[in-house]
mmCIF file of N, CA and C in Angstrom:
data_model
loop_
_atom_site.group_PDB
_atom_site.id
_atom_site.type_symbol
_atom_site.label_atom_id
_atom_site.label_comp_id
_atom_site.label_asym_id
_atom_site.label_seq_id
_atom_site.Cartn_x
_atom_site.Cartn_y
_atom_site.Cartn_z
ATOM 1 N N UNK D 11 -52.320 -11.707 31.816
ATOM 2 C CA UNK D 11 -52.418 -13.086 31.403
ATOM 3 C C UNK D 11 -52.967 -13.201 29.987
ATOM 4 N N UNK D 12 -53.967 -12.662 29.596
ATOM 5 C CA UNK D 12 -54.535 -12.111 28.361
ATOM 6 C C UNK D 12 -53.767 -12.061 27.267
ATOM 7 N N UNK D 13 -52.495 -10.943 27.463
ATOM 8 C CA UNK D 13 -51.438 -10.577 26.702
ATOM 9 C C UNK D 13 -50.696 -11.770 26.778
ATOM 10 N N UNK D 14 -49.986 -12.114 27.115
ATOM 11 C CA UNK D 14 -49.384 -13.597 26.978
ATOM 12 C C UNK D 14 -50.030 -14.704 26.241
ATOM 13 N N UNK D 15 -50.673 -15.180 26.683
ATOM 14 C CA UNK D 15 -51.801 -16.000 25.571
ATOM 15 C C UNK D 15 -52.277 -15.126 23.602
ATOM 16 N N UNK D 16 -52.243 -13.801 23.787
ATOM 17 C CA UNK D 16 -52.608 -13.665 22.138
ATOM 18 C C UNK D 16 -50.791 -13.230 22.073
ATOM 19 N N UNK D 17 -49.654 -13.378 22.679
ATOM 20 C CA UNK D 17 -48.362 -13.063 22.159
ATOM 21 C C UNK D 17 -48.028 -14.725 21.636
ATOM 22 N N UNK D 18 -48.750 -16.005 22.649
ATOM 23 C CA UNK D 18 -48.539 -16.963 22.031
ATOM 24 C C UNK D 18 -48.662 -17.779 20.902
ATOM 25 N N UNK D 19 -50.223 -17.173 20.510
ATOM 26 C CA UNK D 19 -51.347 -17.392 19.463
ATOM 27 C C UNK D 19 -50.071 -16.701 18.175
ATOM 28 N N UNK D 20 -49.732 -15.594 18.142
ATOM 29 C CA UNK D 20 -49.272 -14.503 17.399
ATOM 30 C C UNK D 20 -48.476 -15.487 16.905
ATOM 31 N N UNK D 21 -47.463 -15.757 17.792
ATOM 32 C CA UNK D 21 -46.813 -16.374 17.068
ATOM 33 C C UNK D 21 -46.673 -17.792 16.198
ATOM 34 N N UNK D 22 -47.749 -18.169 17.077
ATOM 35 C CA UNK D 22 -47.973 -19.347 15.625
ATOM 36 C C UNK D 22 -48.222 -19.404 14.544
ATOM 37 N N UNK D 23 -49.096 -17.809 13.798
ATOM 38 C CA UNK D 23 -49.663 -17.706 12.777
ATOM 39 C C UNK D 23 -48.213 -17.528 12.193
ATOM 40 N N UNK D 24 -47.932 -17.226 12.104
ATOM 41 C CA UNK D 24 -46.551 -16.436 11.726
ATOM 42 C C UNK D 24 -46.010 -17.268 10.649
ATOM 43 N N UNK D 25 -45.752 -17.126 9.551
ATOM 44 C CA UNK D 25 -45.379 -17.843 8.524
ATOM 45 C C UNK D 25 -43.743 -18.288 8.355
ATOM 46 N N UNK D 26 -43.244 -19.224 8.333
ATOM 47 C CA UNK D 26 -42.220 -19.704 8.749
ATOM 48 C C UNK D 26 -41.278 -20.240 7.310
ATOM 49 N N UNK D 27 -40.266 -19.721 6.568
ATOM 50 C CA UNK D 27 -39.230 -19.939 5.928
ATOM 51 C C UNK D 27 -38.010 -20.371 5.953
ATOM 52 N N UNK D 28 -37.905 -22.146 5.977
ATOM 53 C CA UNK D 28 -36.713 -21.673 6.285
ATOM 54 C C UNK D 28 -35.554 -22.400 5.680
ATOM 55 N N UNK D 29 -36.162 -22.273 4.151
ATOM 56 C CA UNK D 29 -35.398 -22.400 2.899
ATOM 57 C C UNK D 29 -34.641 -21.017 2.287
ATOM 58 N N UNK D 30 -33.221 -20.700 2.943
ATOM 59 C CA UNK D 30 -32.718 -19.380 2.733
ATOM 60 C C UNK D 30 -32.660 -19.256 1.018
ATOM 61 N N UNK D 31 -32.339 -20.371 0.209
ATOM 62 C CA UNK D 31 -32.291 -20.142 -1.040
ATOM 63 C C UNK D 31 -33.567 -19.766 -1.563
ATOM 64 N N UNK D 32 -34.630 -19.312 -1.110
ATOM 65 C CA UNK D 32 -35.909 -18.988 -1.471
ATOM 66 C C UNK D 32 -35.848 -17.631 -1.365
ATOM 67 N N UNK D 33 -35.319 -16.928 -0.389
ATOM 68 C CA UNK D 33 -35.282 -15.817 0.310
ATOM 69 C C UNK D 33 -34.432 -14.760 -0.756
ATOM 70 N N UNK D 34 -34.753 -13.679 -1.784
ATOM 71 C CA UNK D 34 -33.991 -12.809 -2.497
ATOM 72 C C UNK D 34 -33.433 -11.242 -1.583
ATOM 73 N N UNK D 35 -32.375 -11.378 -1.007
ATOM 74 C CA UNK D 35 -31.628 -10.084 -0.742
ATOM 75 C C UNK D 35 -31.195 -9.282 -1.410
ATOM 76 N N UNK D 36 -31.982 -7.805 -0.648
ATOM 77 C CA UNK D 36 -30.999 -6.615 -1.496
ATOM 78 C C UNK D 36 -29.452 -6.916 -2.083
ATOM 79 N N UNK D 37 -29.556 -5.797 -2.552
ATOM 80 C CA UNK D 37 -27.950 -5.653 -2.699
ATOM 81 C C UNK D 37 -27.107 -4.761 -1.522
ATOM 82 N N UNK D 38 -28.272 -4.014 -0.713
ATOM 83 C CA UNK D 38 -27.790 -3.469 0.615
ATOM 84 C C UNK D 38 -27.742 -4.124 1.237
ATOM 85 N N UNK D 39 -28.666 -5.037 1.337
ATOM 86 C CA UNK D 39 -28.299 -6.507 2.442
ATOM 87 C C UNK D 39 -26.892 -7.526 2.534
ATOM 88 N N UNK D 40 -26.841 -7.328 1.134
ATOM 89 C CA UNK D 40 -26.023 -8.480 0.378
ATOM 90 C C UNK D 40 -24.078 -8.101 1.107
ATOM 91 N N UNK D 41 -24.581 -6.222 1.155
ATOM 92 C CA UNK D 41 -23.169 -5.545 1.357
ATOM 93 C C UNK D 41 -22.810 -5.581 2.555
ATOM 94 N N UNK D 42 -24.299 -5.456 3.314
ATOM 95 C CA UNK D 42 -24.031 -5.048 5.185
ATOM 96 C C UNK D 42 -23.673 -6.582 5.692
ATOM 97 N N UNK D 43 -23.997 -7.571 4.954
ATOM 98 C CA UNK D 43 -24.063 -8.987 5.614
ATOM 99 C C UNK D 43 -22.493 -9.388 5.882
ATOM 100 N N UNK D 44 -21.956 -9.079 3.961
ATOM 101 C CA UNK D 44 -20.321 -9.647 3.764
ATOM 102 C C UNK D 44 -19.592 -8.378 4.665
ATOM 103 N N UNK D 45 -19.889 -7.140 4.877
ATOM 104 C CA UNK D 45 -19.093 -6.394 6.153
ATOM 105 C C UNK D 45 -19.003 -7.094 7.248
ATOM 106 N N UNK D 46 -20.003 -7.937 7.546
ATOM 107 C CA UNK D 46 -20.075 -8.473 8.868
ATOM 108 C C UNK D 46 -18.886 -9.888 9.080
ATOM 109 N N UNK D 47 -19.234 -10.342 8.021
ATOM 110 C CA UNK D 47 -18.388 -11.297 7.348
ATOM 111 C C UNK D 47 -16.418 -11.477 7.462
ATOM 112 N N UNK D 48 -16.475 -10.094 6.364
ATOM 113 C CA UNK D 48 -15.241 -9.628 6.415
ATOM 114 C C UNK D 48 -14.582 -9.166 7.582
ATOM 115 N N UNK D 49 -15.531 -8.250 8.509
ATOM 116 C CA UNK D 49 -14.915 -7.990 9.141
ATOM 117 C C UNK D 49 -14.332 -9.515 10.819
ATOM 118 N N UNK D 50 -14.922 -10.375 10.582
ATOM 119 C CA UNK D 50 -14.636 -11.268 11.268
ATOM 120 C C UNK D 50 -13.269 -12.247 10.543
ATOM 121 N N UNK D 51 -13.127 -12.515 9.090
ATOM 122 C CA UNK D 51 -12.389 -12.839 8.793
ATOM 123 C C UNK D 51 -11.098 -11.714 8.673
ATOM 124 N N UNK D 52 -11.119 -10.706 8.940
ATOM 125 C CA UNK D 52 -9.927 -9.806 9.214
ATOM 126 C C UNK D 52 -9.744 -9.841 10.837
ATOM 127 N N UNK D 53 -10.653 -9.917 11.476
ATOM 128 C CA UNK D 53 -10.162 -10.169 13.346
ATOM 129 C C UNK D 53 -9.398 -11.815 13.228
ATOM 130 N N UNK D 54 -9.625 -12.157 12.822
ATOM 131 C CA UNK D 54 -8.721 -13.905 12.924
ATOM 132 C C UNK D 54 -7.609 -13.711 11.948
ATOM 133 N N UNK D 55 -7.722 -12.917 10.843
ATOM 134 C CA UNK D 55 -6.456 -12.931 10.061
ATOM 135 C C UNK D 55 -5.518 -12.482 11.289
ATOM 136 N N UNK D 56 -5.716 -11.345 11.703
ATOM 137 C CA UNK D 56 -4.871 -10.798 12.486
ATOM 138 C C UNK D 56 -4.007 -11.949 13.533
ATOM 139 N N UNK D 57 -4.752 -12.431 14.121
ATOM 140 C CA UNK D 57 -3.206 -13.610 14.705
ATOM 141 C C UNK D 57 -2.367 -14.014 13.851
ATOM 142 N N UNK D 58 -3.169 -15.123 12.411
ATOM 143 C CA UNK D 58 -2.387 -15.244 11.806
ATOM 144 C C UNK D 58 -0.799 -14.222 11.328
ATOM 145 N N UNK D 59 -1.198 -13.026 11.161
ATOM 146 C CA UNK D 59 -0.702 -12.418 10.589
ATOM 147 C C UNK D 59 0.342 -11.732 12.017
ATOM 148 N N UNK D 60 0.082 -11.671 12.947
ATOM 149 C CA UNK D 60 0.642 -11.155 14.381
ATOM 150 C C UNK D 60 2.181 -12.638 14.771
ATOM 151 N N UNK D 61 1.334 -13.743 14.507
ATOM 152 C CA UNK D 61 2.282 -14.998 14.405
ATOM 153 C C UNK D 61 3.523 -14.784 13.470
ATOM 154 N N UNK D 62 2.923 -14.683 11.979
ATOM 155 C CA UNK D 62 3.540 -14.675 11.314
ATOM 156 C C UNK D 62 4.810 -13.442 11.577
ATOM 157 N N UNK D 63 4.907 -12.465 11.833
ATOM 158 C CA UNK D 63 5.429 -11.574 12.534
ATOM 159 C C UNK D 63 6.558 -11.308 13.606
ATOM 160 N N UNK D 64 6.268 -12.341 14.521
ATOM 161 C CA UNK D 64 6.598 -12.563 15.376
ATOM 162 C C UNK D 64 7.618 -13.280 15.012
ATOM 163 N N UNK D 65 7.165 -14.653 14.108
ATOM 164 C CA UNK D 65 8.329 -15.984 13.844
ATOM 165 C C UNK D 65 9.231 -14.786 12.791
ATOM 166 N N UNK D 66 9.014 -13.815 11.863
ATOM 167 C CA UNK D 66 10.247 -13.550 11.121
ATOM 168 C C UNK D 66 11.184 -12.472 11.709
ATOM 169 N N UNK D 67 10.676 -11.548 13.062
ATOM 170 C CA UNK D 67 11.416 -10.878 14.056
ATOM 171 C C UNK D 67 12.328 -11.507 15.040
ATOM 172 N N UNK D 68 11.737 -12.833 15.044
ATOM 173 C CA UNK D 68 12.353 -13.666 16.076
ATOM 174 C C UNK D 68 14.067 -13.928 16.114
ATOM 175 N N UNK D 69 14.424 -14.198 15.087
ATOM 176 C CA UNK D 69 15.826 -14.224 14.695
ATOM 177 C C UNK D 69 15.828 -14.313 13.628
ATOM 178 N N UNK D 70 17.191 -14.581 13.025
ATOM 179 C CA UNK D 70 17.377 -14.870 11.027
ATOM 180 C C UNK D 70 17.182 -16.210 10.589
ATOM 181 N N UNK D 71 17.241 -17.214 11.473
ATOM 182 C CA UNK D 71 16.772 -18.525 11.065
ATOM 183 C C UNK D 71 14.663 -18.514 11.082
ATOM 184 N N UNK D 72 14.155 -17.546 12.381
ATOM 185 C CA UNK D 72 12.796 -17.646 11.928
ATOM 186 C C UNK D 72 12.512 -16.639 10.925
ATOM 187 N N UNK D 73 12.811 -15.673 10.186
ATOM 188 C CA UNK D 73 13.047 -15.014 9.097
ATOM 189 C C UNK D 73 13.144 -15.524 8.012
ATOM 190 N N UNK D 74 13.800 -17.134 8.054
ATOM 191 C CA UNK D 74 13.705 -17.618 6.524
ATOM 192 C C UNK D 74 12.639 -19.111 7.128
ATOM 193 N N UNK D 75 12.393 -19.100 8.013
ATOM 194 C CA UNK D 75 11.488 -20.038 8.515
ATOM 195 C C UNK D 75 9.926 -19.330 7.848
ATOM 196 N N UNK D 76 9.826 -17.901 8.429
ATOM 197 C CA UNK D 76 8.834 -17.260 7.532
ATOM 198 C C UNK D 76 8.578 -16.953 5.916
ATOM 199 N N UNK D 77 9.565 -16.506 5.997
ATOM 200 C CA UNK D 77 9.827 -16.422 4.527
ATOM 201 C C UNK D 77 9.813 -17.591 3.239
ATOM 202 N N UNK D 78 9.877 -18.659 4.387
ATOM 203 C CA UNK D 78 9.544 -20.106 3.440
ATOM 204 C C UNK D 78 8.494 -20.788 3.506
ATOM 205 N N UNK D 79 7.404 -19.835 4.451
ATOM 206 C CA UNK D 79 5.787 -20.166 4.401
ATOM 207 C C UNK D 79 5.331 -19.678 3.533
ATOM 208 N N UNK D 80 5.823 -18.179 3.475
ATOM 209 C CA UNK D 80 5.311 -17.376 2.474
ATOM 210 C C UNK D 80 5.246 -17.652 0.889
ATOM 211 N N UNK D 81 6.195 -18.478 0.660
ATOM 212 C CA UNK D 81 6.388 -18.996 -0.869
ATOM 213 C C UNK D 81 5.718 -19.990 -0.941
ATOM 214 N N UNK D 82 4.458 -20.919 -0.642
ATOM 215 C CA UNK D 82 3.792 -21.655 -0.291
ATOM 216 C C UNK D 82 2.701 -20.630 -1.227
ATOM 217 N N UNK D 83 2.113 -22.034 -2.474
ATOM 218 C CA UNK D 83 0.950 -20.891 -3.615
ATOM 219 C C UNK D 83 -0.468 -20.896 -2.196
ATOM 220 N N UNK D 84 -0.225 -22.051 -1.588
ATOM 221 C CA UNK D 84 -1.508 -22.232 -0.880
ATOM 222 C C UNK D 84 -1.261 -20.566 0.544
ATOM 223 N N UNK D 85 -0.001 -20.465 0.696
ATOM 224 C CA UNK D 85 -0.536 -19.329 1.714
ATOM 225 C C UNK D 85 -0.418 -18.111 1.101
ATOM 226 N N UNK D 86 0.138 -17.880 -0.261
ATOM 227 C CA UNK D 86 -0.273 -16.637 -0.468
ATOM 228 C C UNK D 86 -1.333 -16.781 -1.105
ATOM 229 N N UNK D 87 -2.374 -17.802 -1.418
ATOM 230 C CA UNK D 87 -3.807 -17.671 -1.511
ATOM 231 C C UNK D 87 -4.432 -16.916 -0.386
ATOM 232 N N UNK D 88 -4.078 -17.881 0.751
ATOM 233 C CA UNK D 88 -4.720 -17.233 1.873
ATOM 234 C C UNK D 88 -4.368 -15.264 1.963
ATOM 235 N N UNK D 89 -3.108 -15.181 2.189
ATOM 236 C CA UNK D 89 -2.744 -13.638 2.367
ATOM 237 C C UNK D 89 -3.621 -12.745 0.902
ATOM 238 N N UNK D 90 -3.858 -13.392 -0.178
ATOM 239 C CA UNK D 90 -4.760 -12.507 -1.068
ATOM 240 C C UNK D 90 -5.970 -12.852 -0.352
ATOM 241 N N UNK D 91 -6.298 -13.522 -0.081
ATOM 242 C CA UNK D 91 -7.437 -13.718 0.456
ATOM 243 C C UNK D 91 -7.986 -12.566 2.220
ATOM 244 N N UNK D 92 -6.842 -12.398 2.575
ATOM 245 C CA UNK D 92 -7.139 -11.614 3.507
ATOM 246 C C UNK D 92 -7.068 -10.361 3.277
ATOM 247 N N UNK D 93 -5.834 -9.935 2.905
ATOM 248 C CA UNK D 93 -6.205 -8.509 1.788
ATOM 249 C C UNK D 93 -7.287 -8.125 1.518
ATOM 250 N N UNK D 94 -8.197 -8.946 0.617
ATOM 251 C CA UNK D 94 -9.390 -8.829 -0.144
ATOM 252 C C UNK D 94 -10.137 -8.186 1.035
ATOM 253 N N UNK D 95 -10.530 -9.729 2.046
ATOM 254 C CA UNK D 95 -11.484 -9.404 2.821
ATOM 255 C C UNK D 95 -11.159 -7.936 3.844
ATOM 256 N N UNK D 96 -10.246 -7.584 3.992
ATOM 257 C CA UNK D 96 -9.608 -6.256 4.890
ATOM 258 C C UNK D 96 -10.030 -5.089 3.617
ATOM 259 N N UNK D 97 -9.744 -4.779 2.027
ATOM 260 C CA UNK D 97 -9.955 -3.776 1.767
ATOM 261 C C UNK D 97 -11.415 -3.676 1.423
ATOM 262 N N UNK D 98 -12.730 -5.102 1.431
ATOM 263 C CA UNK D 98 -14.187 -4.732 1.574
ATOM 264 C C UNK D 98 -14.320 -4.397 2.852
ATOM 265 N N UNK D 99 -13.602 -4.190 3.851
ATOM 266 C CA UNK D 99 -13.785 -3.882 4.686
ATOM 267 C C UNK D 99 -13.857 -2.877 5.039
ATOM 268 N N UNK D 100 -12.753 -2.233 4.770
ATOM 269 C CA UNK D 100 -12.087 -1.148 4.907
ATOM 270 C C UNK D 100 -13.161 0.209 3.587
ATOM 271 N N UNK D 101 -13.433 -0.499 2.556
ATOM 272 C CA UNK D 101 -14.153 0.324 1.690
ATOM 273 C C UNK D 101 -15.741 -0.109 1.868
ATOM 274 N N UNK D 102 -15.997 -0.336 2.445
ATOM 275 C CA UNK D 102 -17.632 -0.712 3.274
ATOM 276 C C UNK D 102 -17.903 0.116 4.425
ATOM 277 N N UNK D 103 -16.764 0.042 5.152
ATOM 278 C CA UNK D 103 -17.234 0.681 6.212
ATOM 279 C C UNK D 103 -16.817 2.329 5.912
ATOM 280 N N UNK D 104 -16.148 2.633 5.147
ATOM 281 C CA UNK D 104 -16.093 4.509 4.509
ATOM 282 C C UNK D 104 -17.026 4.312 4.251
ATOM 283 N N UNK D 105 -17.931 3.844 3.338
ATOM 284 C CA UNK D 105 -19.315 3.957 2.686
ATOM 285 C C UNK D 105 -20.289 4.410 4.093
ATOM 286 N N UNK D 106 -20.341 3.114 5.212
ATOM 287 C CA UNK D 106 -21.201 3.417 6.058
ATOM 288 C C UNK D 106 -20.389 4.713 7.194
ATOM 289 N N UNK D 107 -19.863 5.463 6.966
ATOM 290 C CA UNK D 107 -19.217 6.549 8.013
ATOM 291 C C UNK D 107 -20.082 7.330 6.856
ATOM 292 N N UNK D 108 -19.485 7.789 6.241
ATOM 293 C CA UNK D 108 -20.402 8.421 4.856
ATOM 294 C C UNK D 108 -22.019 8.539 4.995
ATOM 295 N N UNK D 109 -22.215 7.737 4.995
ATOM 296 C CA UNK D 109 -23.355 7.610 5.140
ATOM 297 C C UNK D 109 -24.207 8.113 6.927
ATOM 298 N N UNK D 110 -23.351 7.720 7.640
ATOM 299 C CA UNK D 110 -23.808 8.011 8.880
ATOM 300 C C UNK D 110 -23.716 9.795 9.278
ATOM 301 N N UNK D 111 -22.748 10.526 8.654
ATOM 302 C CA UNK D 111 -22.307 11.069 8.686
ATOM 303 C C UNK D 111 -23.566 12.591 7.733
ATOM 304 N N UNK D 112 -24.094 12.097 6.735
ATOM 305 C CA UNK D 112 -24.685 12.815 5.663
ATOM 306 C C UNK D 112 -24.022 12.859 4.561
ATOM 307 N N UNK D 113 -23.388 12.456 4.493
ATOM 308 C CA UNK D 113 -22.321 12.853 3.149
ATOM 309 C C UNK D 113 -23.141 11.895 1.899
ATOM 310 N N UNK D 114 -23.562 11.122 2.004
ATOM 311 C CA UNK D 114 -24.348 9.987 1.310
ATOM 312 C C UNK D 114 -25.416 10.564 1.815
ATOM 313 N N UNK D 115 -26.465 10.486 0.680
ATOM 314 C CA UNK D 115 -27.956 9.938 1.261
ATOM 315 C C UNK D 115 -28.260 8.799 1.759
ATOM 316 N N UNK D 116 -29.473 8.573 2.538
ATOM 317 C CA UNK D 116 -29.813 7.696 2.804
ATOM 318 C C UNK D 116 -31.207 6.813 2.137
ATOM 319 N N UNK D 117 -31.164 7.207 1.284
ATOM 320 C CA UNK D 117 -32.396 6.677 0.037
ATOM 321 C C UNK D 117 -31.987 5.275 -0.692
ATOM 322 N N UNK D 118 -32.932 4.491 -0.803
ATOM 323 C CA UNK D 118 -32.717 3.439 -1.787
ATOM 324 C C UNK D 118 -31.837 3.002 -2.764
ATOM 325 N N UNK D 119 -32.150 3.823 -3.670
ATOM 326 C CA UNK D 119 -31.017 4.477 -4.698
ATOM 327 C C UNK D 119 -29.992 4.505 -4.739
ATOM 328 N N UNK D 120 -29.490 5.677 -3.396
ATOM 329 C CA UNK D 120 -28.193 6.364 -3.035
ATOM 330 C C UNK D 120 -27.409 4.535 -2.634
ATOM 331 N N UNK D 121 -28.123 3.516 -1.506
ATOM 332 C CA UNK D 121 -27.841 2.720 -1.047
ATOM 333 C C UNK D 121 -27.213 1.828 -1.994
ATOM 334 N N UNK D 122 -28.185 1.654 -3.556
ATOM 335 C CA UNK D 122 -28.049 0.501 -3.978
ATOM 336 C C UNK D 122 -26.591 0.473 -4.865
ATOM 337 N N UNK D 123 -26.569 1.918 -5.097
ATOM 338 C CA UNK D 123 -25.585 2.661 -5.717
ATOM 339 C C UNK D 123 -24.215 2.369 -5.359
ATOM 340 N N UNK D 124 -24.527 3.238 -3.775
ATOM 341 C CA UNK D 124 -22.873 2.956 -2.882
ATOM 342 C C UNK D 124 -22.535 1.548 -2.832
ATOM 343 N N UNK D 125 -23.380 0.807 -2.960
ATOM 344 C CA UNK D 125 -23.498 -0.819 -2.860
ATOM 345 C C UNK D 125 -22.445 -1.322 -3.780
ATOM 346 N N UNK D 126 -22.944 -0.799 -4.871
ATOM 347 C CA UNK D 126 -22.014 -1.614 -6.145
ATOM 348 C C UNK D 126 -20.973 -1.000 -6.520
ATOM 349 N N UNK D 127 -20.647 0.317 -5.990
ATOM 350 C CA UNK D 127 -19.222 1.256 -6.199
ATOM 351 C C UNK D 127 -18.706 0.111 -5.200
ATOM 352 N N UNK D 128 -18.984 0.040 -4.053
ATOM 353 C CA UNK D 128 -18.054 -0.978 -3.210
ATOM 354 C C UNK D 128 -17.643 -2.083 -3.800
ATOM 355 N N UNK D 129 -18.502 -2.833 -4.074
ATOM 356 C CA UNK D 129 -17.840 -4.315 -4.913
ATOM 357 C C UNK D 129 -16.852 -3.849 -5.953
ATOM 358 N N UNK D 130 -17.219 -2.888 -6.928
ATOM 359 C CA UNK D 130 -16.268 -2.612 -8.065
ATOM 360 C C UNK D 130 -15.293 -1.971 -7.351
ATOM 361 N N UNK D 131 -14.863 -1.402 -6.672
ATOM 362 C CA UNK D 131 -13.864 -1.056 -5.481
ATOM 363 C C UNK D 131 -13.042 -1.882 -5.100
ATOM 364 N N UNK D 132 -13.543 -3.117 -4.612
ATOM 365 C CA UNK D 132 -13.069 -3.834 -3.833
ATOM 366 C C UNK D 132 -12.285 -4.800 -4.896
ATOM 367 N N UNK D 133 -13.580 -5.004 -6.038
ATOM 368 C CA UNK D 133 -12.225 -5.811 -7.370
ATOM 369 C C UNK D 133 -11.584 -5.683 -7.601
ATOM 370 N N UNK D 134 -11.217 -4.294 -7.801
ATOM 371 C CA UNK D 134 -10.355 -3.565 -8.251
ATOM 372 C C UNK D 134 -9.211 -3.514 -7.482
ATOM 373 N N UNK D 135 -9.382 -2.885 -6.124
ATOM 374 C CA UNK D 135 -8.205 -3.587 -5.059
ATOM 375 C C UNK D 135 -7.760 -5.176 -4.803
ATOM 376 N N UNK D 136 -8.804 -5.882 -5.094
ATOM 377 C CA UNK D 136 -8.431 -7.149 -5.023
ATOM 378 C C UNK D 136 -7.547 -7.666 -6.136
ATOM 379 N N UNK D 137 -7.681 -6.882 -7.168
ATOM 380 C CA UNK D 137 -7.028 -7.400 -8.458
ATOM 381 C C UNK D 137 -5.442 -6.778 -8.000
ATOM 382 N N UNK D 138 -5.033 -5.748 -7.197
ATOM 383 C CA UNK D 138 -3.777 -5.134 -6.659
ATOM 384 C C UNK D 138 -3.665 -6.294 -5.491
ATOM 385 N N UNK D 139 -4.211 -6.370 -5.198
ATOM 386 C CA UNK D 139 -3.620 -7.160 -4.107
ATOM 387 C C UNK D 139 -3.303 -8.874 -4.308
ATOM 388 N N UNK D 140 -3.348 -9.186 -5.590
ATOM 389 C CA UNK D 140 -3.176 -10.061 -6.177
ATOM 390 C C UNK D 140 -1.784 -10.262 -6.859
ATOM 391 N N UNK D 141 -1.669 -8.974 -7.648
ATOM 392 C CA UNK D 141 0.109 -8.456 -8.004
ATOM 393 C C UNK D 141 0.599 -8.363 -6.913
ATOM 394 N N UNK D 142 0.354 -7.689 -5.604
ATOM 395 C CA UNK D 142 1.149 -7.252 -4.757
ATOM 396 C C UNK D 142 1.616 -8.875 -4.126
ATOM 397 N N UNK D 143 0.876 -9.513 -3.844
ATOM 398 C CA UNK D 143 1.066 -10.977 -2.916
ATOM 399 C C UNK D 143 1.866 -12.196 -4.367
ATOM 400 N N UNK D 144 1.795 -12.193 -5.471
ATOM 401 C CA UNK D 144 2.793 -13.000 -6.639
ATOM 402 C C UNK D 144 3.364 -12.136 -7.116
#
């Protein structure tokens, strides 16, 4: 009973934030957060993209039914847009196999490092996947 009562106390002292724009994140934070991110906006691309699929296999009339979404600037925003988020994905999570693995250290440094090879990675593919989709 004791323990319960100072777990209650505990937590009141507890200093409470909860102005996130106050709050400064790593740049390891910054990377593991948008993985989490990305990788949810690549599980929902995927219907999209499973739909889309479907309607241009379907016959030759849904073939140009697709094919006439696709010329739409607003959906090949979106399709660069999923690209993007699929190759931080895809080059985030090599980083963390790498890393899990030993191949990377696991030091500060090594972290903040692999951190920003990823973003410049990912521009860089994003800037291809920009030609590739116009």
């Amino acid at each position: 009973m004791w323990a319960l009562f100072m777990i209650k106390n505990a937590k009141k002292q507890r200093p409470v934030n909860l102005d996130l724009t106050t709050i400064k994140f790593p740049v390891t934070a910054i990377a593991s957060i948008l993985h989490r991110v990305s990788g949810v906006i690549t599980f929902v691309a995927v219907g999209i993209l499973l739909w889309l699929l479907g309607q241009s296999l379907s016959s030759p009339e849904g073939f140009l039914v697709a094919s006439a979404i696709m010329d739409s600037f607003f959906v090949k925003f979106i399709m660069w847009g999923i690209l993007t988020a699929l190759a931080y994905h895809v080059v985030v999570g090599i980083r963390h196999i790498m890393m899990d693995t030993g191949l990377l250290e696991e030091t500060l440094i090594a972290g903040k490092r692999s951190a920003m090879i990823s973003f410049v990675l990912t521009v860089v593919l994003s800037i291809l996947a920009g030609v590739l989709v116009w």
